XYZ file of N, CA and C in Angstrom:
480
model
N -0.856 -30.785 -17.992
C -1.188 -29.374 -16.783
C -2.914 -29.578 -15.997
N -2.869 -29.146 -14.346
C -4.576 -29.695 -14.406
C -5.151 -27.536 -14.920
N -4.449 -27.141 -14.837
C -5.376 -25.770 -14.837
C -5.805 -25.205 -16.033
N -5.413 -25.996 -17.575
C -5.496 -25.868 -18.630
C -6.763 -25.650 -19.295
N -8.067 -26.042 -18.468
C -9.066 -26.150 -19.623
C -9.098 -24.156 -18.467
N -9.516 -23.777 -17.622
C -8.871 -22.013 -17.155
C -8.419 -22.050 -17.956
N -7.105 -21.627 -18.181
C -5.915 -21.283 -19.350
C -7.369 -21.370 -20.845
N -7.750 -22.042 -21.608
C -8.832 -22.073 -22.793
C -9.496 -20.822 -22.172
N -9.849 -21.572 -20.972
C -11.122 -19.874 -20.667
C -10.989 -18.870 -20.676
N -10.078 -18.525 -19.684
C -8.985 -17.361 -20.448
C -8.942 -16.436 -21.413
N -8.593 -17.712 -22.579
C -7.574 -17.250 -23.295
C -9.197 -16.811 -24.661
N -10.404 -16.961 -24.323
C -11.849 -16.860 -25.377
C -12.860 -16.356 -24.996
N -12.472 -15.729 -23.564
C -13.208 -14.699 -23.223
C -13.146 -13.841 -23.488
N -14.759 -12.499 -23.686
C -14.573 -11.228 -24.913
C -14.363 -10.166 -23.178
N -14.292 -8.872 -23.156
C -13.849 -7.801 -23.064
C -14.749 -7.875 -21.206
N -16.029 -8.221 -22.565
C -16.635 -8.168 -20.550
C -16.353 -8.583 -19.018
N -16.602 -10.516 -19.455
C -15.975 -11.014 -19.283
C -14.729 -11.480 -18.546
N -13.325 -10.258 -19.345
C -12.336 -10.212 -18.655
C -12.605 -8.843 -17.697
N -13.379 -7.928 -17.014
C -13.783 -6.696 -16.973
C -14.409 -7.539 -15.204
N -14.835 -8.630 -15.770
C -15.241 -9.009 -14.226
C -14.391 -9.490 -13.668
N -13.965 -11.103 -14.224
C -12.505 -11.364 -13.730
C -11.801 -10.878 -12.984
N -11.691 -9.522 -13.924
C -10.469 -8.637 -13.735
C -10.786 -8.120 -11.591
N -12.072 -7.899 -12.609
C -12.884 -6.856 -11.060
C -12.639 -7.684 -9.487
N -13.452 -8.627 -10.064
C -13.431 -10.192 -8.728
C -11.948 -10.360 -8.075
N -10.982 -10.382 -9.541
C -9.350 -10.579 -8.680
C -9.646 -9.055 -7.447
N -9.783 -7.698 -7.607
C -9.208 -7.161 -7.438
C -9.666 -6.672 -6.563
N -10.914 -7.560 -5.902
C -11.806 -7.110 -5.197
C -11.527 -8.634 -4.168
N -11.053 -9.332 -4.945
C -10.427 -10.862 -3.788
C -9.451 -9.986 -3.355
N -8.783 -9.546 -3.727
C -7.061 -9.094 -3.292
C -7.563 -8.038 -1.899
N -8.459 -7.356 -2.676
C -8.647 -6.571 -1.693
C -9.204 -6.978 0.208
N -10.093 -7.547 -0.140
C -10.715 -8.033 0.909
C -10.345 -9.319 1.655
N -9.317 -9.893 1.219
C -8.414 -11.049 2.162
C -7.439 -10.648 2.556
N -7.403 -11.435 3.913
C -6.115 -11.082 4.462
C -4.729 -12.366 4.095
N -5.702 -13.479 3.470
C -4.705 -14.763 3.540
C -3.883 -14.757 2.490
N -2.615 -14.709 2.895
C -1.995 -14.412 2.059
C -1.396 -15.630 0.512
N -1.442 -16.625 1.032
C -2.061 -18.040 0.093
C -3.515 -17.347 -1.279
N -3.972 -16.737 -0.086
C -5.619 -16.560 -1.493
C -5.048 -14.734 -1.882
N -4.429 -14.593 -1.729
C -3.981 -13.646 -2.484
C -2.396 -13.366 -3.366
N -2.395 -14.552 -2.829
C -0.113 -14.901 -3.647
C -1.045 -15.466 -4.912
N -2.632 -16.464 -4.753
C -3.060 -16.702 -6.034
C -3.445 -15.644 -6.583
N -4.717 -15.060 -6.118
C -4.724 -13.691 -7.412
C -3.307 -13.476 -7.833
N -2.333 -13.161 -8.007
C -1.359 -12.588 -8.965
C -0.693 -13.801 -9.600
N -0.727 -15.317 -8.620
C -0.630 -15.638 -10.341
C -2.233 -16.177 -11.290
N -2.611 -15.731 -11.006
C -4.228 -15.753 -11.625
C -3.977 -15.140 -12.903
N -3.539 -13.656 -12.119
C -3.945 -12.243 -12.594
C -2.535 -12.370 -13.844
N -1.458 -12.668 -13.645
C -0.043 -13.402 -14.425
C -0.886 -14.105 -16.092
N -1.172 -15.107 -15.806
C -1.918 -15.920 -15.907
C -3.380 -15.093 -17.420
N -3.876 -14.372 -16.342
C -4.417 -13.801 -17.568
C -4.188 -12.960 -18.332
N -2.698 -11.946 -17.871
C -2.264 -11.380 -18.856
C -1.206 -11.677 -19.712
N -0.711 -13.075 -19.537
C -0.616 -13.444 -20.235
C -0.789 -14.178 -21.389
N -1.788 -14.679 -21.060
C -3.142 -15.553 -22.625
C -4.385 -14.477 -22.987
N -4.481 -14.034 -22.385
C -5.193 -12.896 -22.451
C -5.121 -11.252 -22.885
N -4.081 -10.549 -22.619
C -3.569 -9.219 -22.255
C -3.800 -8.773 -24.340
N -3.705 -9.440 -24.815
C -3.859 -8.690 -27.175
C -4.778 -8.615 -26.618
N -6.225 -9.408 -26.026
C -7.477 -8.504 -26.224
C -8.131 -7.636 -25.520
N -6.764 -7.776 -24.254
C -7.661 -6.580 -22.927
C -7.502 -5.155 -23.797
N -8.824 -4.385 -23.089
C -9.812 -3.408 -23.415
C -8.780 -2.445 -22.801
N -8.702 -0.915 -23.208
C -7.730 -0.151 -21.617
C -8.498 0.002 -20.762
N -10.236 -0.208 -19.883
C -10.266 -0.409 -19.227
C -10.285 -1.531 -18.276
N -10.012 -2.642 -19.292
C -9.585 -4.052 -18.331
C -7.898 -3.841 -18.106
N -7.542 -3.074 -18.350
C -5.494 -2.500 -18.037
C -5.167 -1.963 -17.167
N -6.477 -0.610 -16.988
C -6.651 0.292 -16.132
C -7.043 -0.337 -14.964
N -7.305 -0.959 -15.006
C -7.714 -2.739 -13.381
C -7.237 -3.425 -13.107
N -6.301 -3.844 -14.157
C -5.257 -4.600 -13.556
C -3.902 -3.451 -13.202
N -3.782 -2.733 -13.702
C -2.597 -1.907 -13.101
C -3.034 -0.990 -12.003
N -4.396 -1.092 -11.449
C -5.089 -0.579 -10.642
C -4.539 -1.627 -9.237
N -4.669 -3.013 -9.749
C -4.603 -3.810 -8.949
C -3.091 -4.352 -8.335
N -2.132 -4.073 -9.468
C -0.556 -3.743 -8.957
C -0.141 -3.058 -7.827
N -0.285 -2.023 -8.695
C -0.668 -0.065 -8.330
C -0.943 -0.836 -6.534
N -2.383 -1.116 -6.254
C -2.412 -1.322 -4.954
C -1.414 -2.610 -4.514
N -1.029 -3.711 -4.425
C -0.371 -4.729 -3.512
C 1.398 -3.979 -3.461
N 1.813 -2.751 -4.073
C 3.058 -2.307 -3.816
C 2.457 -1.004 -2.996
N 1.588 -0.748 -3.084
C 1.433 1.025 -1.940
C 1.017 0.175 -0.625
N 0.331 -0.750 -0.423
C -0.115 -1.678 0.104
C 1.308 -2.406 1.321
N 2.035 -2.211 0.644
C 3.788 -3.324 1.096
C 4.482 -1.854 2.264
N 3.847 -0.702 1.907
C 4.478 0.035 2.253
C 3.629 0.763 4.270
N 3.089 -0.030 4.072
C 1.695 0.677 5.799
C 0.924 -0.603 5.757
N 1.439 -1.733 4.765
C 1.392 -3.334 6.407
C 2.595 -4.243 5.848
N 2.639 -5.367 7.028
C 3.074 -6.326 6.299
C 2.811 -7.376 5.376
N 3.532 -7.485 4.008
C 2.793 -7.955 2.597
C 3.648 -9.369 2.455
N 3.024 -10.461 2.779
C 3.866 -11.567 2.531
C 4.775 -11.574 1.565
N 6.016 -11.877 1.709
C 7.352 -11.610 1.238
C 7.225 -12.128 -0.455
N 6.542 -12.905 -0.406
C 6.091 -13.426 -2.409
C 5.123 -13.025 -2.924
N 4.651 -12.431 -2.479
C 3.458 -11.255 -3.179
C 4.219 -10.288 -4.075
N 4.846 -9.605 -3.483
C 5.632 -7.809 -4.256
C 6.491 -9.638 -5.594
N 7.341 -10.021 -5.237
C 7.117 -10.547 -6.725
C 6.644 -11.216 -7.642
N 5.278 -12.035 -6.885
C 4.266 -12.171 -7.871
C 3.853 -11.222 -9.050
N 3.495 -9.999 -7.847
C 2.998 -9.117 -9.204
C 3.912 -8.017 -9.703
N 4.523 -8.314 -9.791
C 5.841 -7.662 -10.092
C 6.134 -8.393 -11.485
N 6.127 -9.630 -11.428
C 6.235 -9.599 -12.542
C 5.188 -10.367 -13.590
N 3.377 -9.759 -13.055
C 3.046 -9.222 -14.015
C 3.264 -7.646 -14.706
N 3.821 -6.701 -13.809
C 4.544 -5.926 -14.247
C 5.182 -5.650 -15.310
N 5.854 -6.777 -15.018
C 7.144 -6.777 -15.433
C 6.970 -7.385 -17.020
N 5.820 -8.822 -17.112
C 4.722 -8.874 -18.211
C 4.232 -8.045 -19.247
N 3.900 -6.788 -18.634
C 3.239 -6.057 -19.153
C 4.136 -4.916 -19.785
N 5.059 -4.841 -19.079
C 6.206 -3.313 -20.215
C 6.637 -4.322 -21.078
N 7.174 -5.572 -20.825
C 7.725 -6.567 -22.114
C 7.063 -6.519 -22.923
N 5.822 -6.505 -23.186
C 4.872 -7.172 -24.440
C 3.671 -6.445 -24.150
N 3.438 -6.014 -23.465
C 1.772 -5.393 -24.325
C 2.116 -3.038 -23.868
N 2.730 -2.762 -23.329
C 2.630 -1.595 -22.975
C 2.973 -0.460 -24.312
N 3.494 -1.700 -25.651
C 3.871 -0.220 -26.673
C 2.220 -0.004 -27.766
N 1.268 -0.981 -26.432
C -0.152 -0.819 -27.333
C -1.252 0.012 -26.826
N -0.513 0.565 -26.044
C -1.533 1.296 -24.869
C -2.234 2.489 -25.508
N -3.556 3.057 -24.394
C -3.508 4.704 -24.181
C -2.566 5.238 -23.879
N -3.539 7.339 -23.646
C -1.651 7.448 -23.177
C -2.763 7.568 -21.753
N -3.757 6.991 -21.283
C -4.576 7.415 -20.045
C -3.612 5.700 -19.867
N -3.823 4.390 -19.881
C -2.800 3.630 -19.408
C -1.363 3.559 -19.339
N -0.866 4.295 -20.369
C 0.552 4.446 -20.442
C 0.518 5.105 -18.877
N 0.247 6.302 -18.696
C -0.106 6.973 -17.511
C -0.326 6.480 -16.256
N -0.645 5.135 -15.918
C -1.256 4.365 -15.199
C 0.169 3.545 -15.129
N 0.818 2.912 -15.444
C 1.893 1.545 -15.328
C 3.031 2.336 -15.652
N 3.058 3.619 -15.379
C 4.614 4.995 -14.842
C 3.934 4.649 -13.574
N 2.793 5.190 -13.370
C 2.671 5.141 -11.850
C 2.734 3.772 -11.091
N 2.327 2.595 -12.023
C 2.415 1.553 -11.128
C 3.663 0.609 -10.860
N 4.863 1.091 -11.662
C 6.541 1.332 -11.685
C 6.923 2.404 -10.641
N 6.166 3.509 -10.430
C 6.745 4.334 -9.443
C 6.416 3.804 -8.326
N 5.629 2.820 -7.856
C 5.076 2.059 -6.368
C 5.749 0.978 -6.486
N 5.816 0.258 -7.033
C 6.993 -0.393 -7.417
C 8.219 -0.142 -7.309
N 8.919 0.544 -7.561
C 10.062 1.717 -7.376
C 9.663 1.925 -5.836
N 8.956 2.262 -5.339
C 9.092 2.954 -4.026
C 8.701 1.864 -3.085
N 8.024 1.055 -3.154
C 8.022 0.262 -2.429
C 9.608 -0.152 -1.521
N 9.602 -0.886 -0.727
C 10.929 -1.411 0.627
C 10.748 -2.683 1.417
N 9.953 -3.331 0.103
C 9.707 -5.364 0.610
C 11.473 -6.136 0.161
N 11.243 -5.227 -0.815
C 12.385 -6.437 -1.769
C 12.953 -4.934 -3.211
N 14.337 -4.698 -2.307
C 15.125 -3.584 -2.600
C 15.462 -3.405 -4.398
N 15.212 -5.756 -5.055
C 16.013 -5.576 -6.301
C 15.155 -5.426 -6.978
N 13.671 -5.593 -6.131
C 12.517 -5.245 -7.498
C 12.364 -3.958 -7.618
N 12.869 -3.237 -6.135
C 12.853 -1.667 -6.823
C 14.228 -1.135 -8.037
N 14.880 -1.440 -7.698
C 15.578 -1.612 -8.860
C 15.334 -1.558 -10.231
N 14.563 -2.777 -10.631
C 13.997 -3.368 -11.235
C 12.911 -2.372 -11.514
N 12.511 -1.816 -10.920
C 11.079 -0.703 -11.334
C 11.476 0.372 -11.774
N 12.396 0.997 -11.106
C 13.376 1.543 -11.795
C 14.328 1.889 -13.455
N 14.419 0.471 -13.458
C 14.351 0.541 -14.992
C 13.871 0.063 -16.548
N 12.582 -0.759 -15.943
C 11.058 -0.794 -16.885
C 10.849 0.653 -16.989
N 10.800 1.620 -15.617
C 10.233 3.233 -16.081
C 11.468 3.871 -17.243
N 12.151 3.398 -16.697
C 14.150 4.081 -18.153
C 13.330 4.313 -19.133
N 13.022 2.389 -19.574
C 12.204 1.707 -20.388
C 11.828 2.195 -21.222
N 9.991 2.527 -20.732
C 8.815 2.788 -20.750
C 8.975 4.265 -21.356
N 9.335 5.098 -20.302
C 9.503 6.874 -20.170
C 10.301 6.753 -21.738
N 11.705 6.135 -22.417
C 12.402 6.259 -23.572
C 11.722 5.481 -24.763
N 10.748 4.498 -24.544
C 9.689 4.322 -25.556
C 8.362 5.778 -25.827
N 7.868 6.410 -24.760
C 7.343 7.508 -24.676
C 8.054 8.737 -25.394
N 9.413 8.867 -24.704
C 9.916 10.143 -25.771
C 10.894 9.680 -27.033
N 11.065 8.816 -27.628
C 10.522 8.479 -28.681
C 9.431 8.391 -29.681
N 8.349 8.109 -29.032
C 6.819 7.966 -29.985
C 6.646 9.395 -30.043
N 7.086 10.605 -28.858
C 7.319 11.681 -28.828
C 7.988 12.571 -30.547
N 9.202 12.077 -30.408
C 10.130 12.825 -30.823
C 9.101 12.437 -32.769
N 8.982 10.910 -32.476
C 8.536 10.710 -33.911
C 7.403 11.155 -34.201
N 6.857 11.687 -33.419
C 5.060 12.791 -33.673
C 5.507 13.737 -34.460
N 6.700 14.669 -33.455
C 6.551 15.890 -33.835
C 7.806 16.568 -35.212
N 8.407 16.028 -35.745
C 9.018 15.790 -36.879
C 8.002 15.467 -38.137
N 8.474 16.777 -38.931
C 7.718 17.022 -40.115
C 8.036 15.598 -40.643
N 6.491 15.689 -41.817
C 6.570 14.504 -42.781
C 7.837 14.331 -44.151
N 8.340 13.905 -44.030
C 9.786 14.070 -44.991
C 9.321 13.691 -46.357
N 8.542 12.939 -46.289
C 8.003 12.515 -47.681
C 7.241 13.766 -48.914
N 6.700 14.794 -47.525
C 6.000 15.968 -48.806
C 6.802 17.084 -48.734
N 8.101 16.937 -47.838
C 9.121 18.007 -48.594
C 9.869 17.563 -49.117
N 9.745 17.964 -50.675
C 10.951 17.756 -51.778
C 11.539 18.806 -52.165
N 12.792 18.827 -51.636
C 13.921 19.711 -51.889
C 15.148 19.382 -52.807
N 15.303 20.310 -54.290
C 16.138 19.985 -55.867
C 16.938 20.476 -55.631
């Protein structure tokens, strides 16, 4: 695999370097109009999430989610390359399946907003429908979490 040194580096970098890498990817996406460059941003972002996801800080996650939300929002106001939305959606799909359970409340809120942006995009109806399904899953998880927190501790209530 010709990317293995990069993948090893991505796995081992700390939060500050993650932040710099993610910021650079976000700026590269925003500053270029070349479809192949934008596509490579999301391929790289997927690799960063896949390999470095467990070590990303809440600020890192917020930057990842902002980048993903931006591409979904951009698809509403401009012609977005047909391959870009599916590649970006792979990232949010991975996040929802593997990492959302460890999110802070702020990250969870940003994730829901990002899923909403993918649900609202019109360039790929299948992704819109998948985004709605993921939104249901995340909402169900949050609901179960809130119910669990609101239940009284049964270990302290002893009735005879």
